[in-house]
Amino acid sequence: MDRHELAPLIDHTVLGPETTPADIEAVLDDAAAYGMNACIPPYYLEEATAYAPDVTLATVIGFPHGQNDHDTKRREGVLAWKAGADELDVVINVGRLQAGQLEAVAAELEELVAAVPIPVKVIIETALLTDEQKRDACRAAVDADAAMVKTSTGFAESVVSEKQRANGETVSGGATVEDVELMSEFLPVKASGGVGSYDDAIRMLEAGAERIGASSGVEILEGAPE
């Protein structure tokens, strides 16, 4: 896959807690120059829309832990859409999912999807879930009529339980080929977290991903054939 074909499949991302207006402009400049999308915090949407009106903008809802009240998520999504977001990436309520409250998880997602006329991607945070829980999360996204499922926030390390840390378990917050293959059985997949090179991106696409979320969008494209 050449650079021209790959660029529109990448959501060039900046979502860290220290994100500044200058960081947003840099990501938007890169996205515009290379033909990528951009994924930015909701706080900066209005500025971003004015600064780079031709760049497709995704933003995050309930980020990064997904524990916001369902009405807060819905209102956050509506405000983001009105501020210029073209797509929403919403974090699933992992705690309710792990508790087996699948109807509540699906209902929360359905409420958000119904409230906005733009695509909603559901971040299921794969590093924290068993394979069956990943399937449950994907089923909830299907039931809610979501557009895509997304592997990770990229911040999973911060939500790993103290018990896991005490047991010395290694937890990766990024996308894996195995997770993308599993998730793609249900909906289109956005592979996000740890995708830092052209080879990484191609592995995810070959596994079934249709979108890549990465802060390394430029590096990925610079590694692609022209």
XYZ file of C-alpha atoms in Angstrom:
226
model
C 0.000 0.000 0.000
C 1.478 3.334 -1.009
C 1.484 6.606 0.905
C -1.461 8.052 -0.996
C -3.662 5.016 -0.287
C -2.680 4.760 3.377
C -2.974 8.412 4.434
C -6.808 8.636 4.626
C -6.865 5.492 6.774
C -4.849 7.182 9.534
C -6.281 9.247 12.384
C -3.208 11.329 13.319
C -3.641 11.704 17.055
C -2.756 13.934 19.983
C -4.675 13.249 23.208
C -2.222 13.515 26.095
C -2.989 15.528 29.225
C -0.382 18.142 28.319
C -1.732 18.818 24.828
C -1.336 22.495 23.975
C -2.843 24.637 21.196
C 0.524 24.460 19.446
C 0.355 20.655 19.561
C -3.075 20.757 17.946
C -1.878 23.029 15.158
C 1.114 20.773 14.501
C -1.093 17.686 14.187
C -3.515 19.528 11.927
C -0.661 20.813 9.761
C 0.636 17.260 9.369
C -2.831 15.888 8.654
C -3.472 18.508 5.996
C -0.064 18.075 4.388
C -0.252 14.291 4.172
C -3.987 13.772 3.672
C -4.643 12.183 7.070
C -7.538 12.651 9.485
C -6.887 14.057 12.963
C -8.039 12.900 16.397
C -7.909 15.613 19.062
C -9.421 16.427 22.471
C -12.924 17.942 22.366
C -11.748 21.124 24.055
C -9.948 22.200 20.876
C -12.602 21.350 18.290
C -13.827 24.852 17.501
C -10.286 26.162 17.095
C -9.331 23.155 14.983
C -12.339 23.522 12.697
C -11.436 27.147 12.036
C -7.720 26.403 11.630
C -8.019 23.390 9.299
C -11.564 23.224 7.888
C -10.675 20.560 5.313
C -9.270 18.035 7.799
C -11.638 15.312 9.001
C -11.780 15.615 12.789
C -12.395 12.823 15.265
C -12.630 13.463 18.978
C -12.970 11.368 22.123
C -15.914 10.961 24.483
C -15.689 9.677 28.066
C -11.931 9.602 27.637
C -9.879 7.851 28.846
C -11.685 5.732 31.466
C -15.254 5.584 30.156
C -16.787 6.037 33.609
C -18.750 9.211 32.892
C -22.489 9.154 33.494
C -24.328 8.015 30.356
C -26.119 11.347 30.044
C -22.805 13.167 30.309
C -21.419 11.058 27.458
C -24.459 11.796 25.331
C -24.266 15.542 25.964
C -20.500 15.523 25.427
C -21.066 13.837 22.081
C -23.692 16.347 20.996
C -21.501 19.281 22.006
C -18.545 17.788 20.134
C -20.607 17.323 16.987
C -21.863 20.904 17.182
C -18.298 22.131 17.725
C -17.165 20.532 14.483
C -16.365 16.860 15.117
C -16.869 14.592 12.108
C -16.511 11.372 14.136
C -16.691 10.378 17.813
C -14.547 7.784 19.595
C -16.351 6.836 22.828
C -14.837 4.762 25.635
C -17.018 1.878 26.735
C -17.873 1.450 30.436
C -15.448 -1.399 31.116
C -16.665 -1.910 34.683
C -20.250 -2.535 33.639
C -19.060 -4.817 30.862
C -16.948 -6.870 33.262
C -19.904 -7.034 35.648
C -21.990 -8.610 32.900
C -24.336 -5.618 32.589
C -24.360 -5.843 28.817
C -27.788 -4.290 28.301
C -26.689 -1.186 30.206
C -23.510 -0.968 28.133
C -25.433 -1.260 24.878
C -28.116 1.185 26.009
C -25.526 3.841 26.864
C -23.910 3.469 23.457
C -27.243 3.430 21.658
C -28.235 6.682 23.360
C -25.092 8.402 22.100
C -25.341 6.989 18.578
C -28.959 8.128 18.315
C -28.091 11.642 19.512
C -25.626 12.537 16.734
C -25.672 12.268 12.919
C -21.978 11.351 12.686
C -20.154 8.004 12.972
C -19.434 6.686 16.464
C -16.480 4.379 17.129
C -16.553 2.357 20.353
C -13.255 2.012 22.252
C -13.398 -1.302 24.099
C -9.938 -1.179 25.788
C -8.853 -4.666 24.786
C -5.926 -4.902 27.230
C -8.380 -5.031 30.137
C -10.727 -7.666 28.690
C -10.867 -11.393 28.138
C -11.600 -12.578 24.625
C -15.220 -13.274 25.539
C -15.577 -9.812 27.058
C -14.143 -8.351 23.844
C -16.859 -10.206 21.939
C -19.488 -8.911 24.365
C -18.234 -5.367 23.862
C -18.360 -5.749 20.092
C -21.883 -7.165 20.275
C -22.942 -4.161 22.355
C -21.469 -1.859 19.701
C -23.361 -3.733 16.983
C -26.603 -3.523 18.973
C -26.076 0.222 19.394
C -25.577 0.665 15.623
C -22.044 2.005 16.095
C -19.939 2.510 12.994
C -16.697 0.933 14.223
C -14.969 -0.637 17.189
C -11.574 0.597 18.353
C -8.976 -1.362 20.265
C -7.593 1.042 22.824
C -7.311 4.472 24.322
C -3.559 4.061 24.482
C -3.767 4.776 28.222
C -4.605 1.287 29.519
C -1.536 1.147 31.725
C -3.095 3.815 33.921
C -6.202 1.747 34.601
C -4.607 -1.625 35.306
C -5.583 -2.756 38.803
C -3.123 -2.781 41.674
C -3.688 -6.532 41.926
C -2.370 -7.018 38.412
C 0.644 -4.854 39.147
C 1.307 -6.740 42.397
C 1.201 -10.034 40.514
C 3.791 -8.749 38.082
C 1.500 -9.113 35.082
C 2.552 -7.359 31.908
C -0.236 -5.399 30.274
C 0.050 -3.861 26.846
C -2.335 -1.040 26.103
C -1.910 -1.259 22.368
C -3.476 -2.952 19.393
C -2.624 -6.561 18.545
C -3.195 -8.595 15.409
C -5.194 -11.121 17.411
C -7.561 -8.499 18.790
C -8.080 -6.889 15.401
C -8.914 -10.274 13.886
C -11.425 -10.980 16.665
C -13.086 -7.573 16.506
C -13.309 -7.483 12.721
C -15.781 -10.354 12.883
C -18.313 -7.826 14.201
C -17.616 -4.328 12.822
C -14.921 -2.353 11.019
C -11.945 -1.882 13.346
C -9.788 1.091 14.250
C -6.446 -0.248 15.510
C -5.040 2.187 18.033
C -2.212 2.070 20.533
C 1.378 1.171 19.768
C 1.112 1.455 15.976
C 4.288 3.376 15.297
C 5.597 2.316 11.905
C 4.525 1.487 8.378
C 5.061 -2.215 9.053
C 2.913 -2.008 12.198
C 0.134 -0.329 10.258
C 0.221 -2.869 7.451
C 0.039 -5.743 9.947
C -3.096 -4.221 11.435
C -4.690 -3.618 8.044
C -3.899 -7.152 6.917
C -5.512 -8.446 10.119
C -8.743 -6.657 9.210
C -8.409 -3.079 10.486
C -9.892 -0.343 8.328
C -8.503 2.626 10.275
C -5.301 3.294 12.205
C -5.114 5.602 15.213
C -1.586 6.811 15.912
C 0.416 9.753 17.142
C 3.075 8.619 14.663
C 1.087 9.248 11.506
C 3.929 11.079 9.772
C 6.464 8.374 10.639
C 4.086 5.691 9.359
C 3.630 7.475 6.048
C 7.298 8.307 5.660
C 7.914 4.567 5.758
C 5.383 3.881 3.006
C 6.304 3.588 -0.658
C 5.456 6.673 -2.667
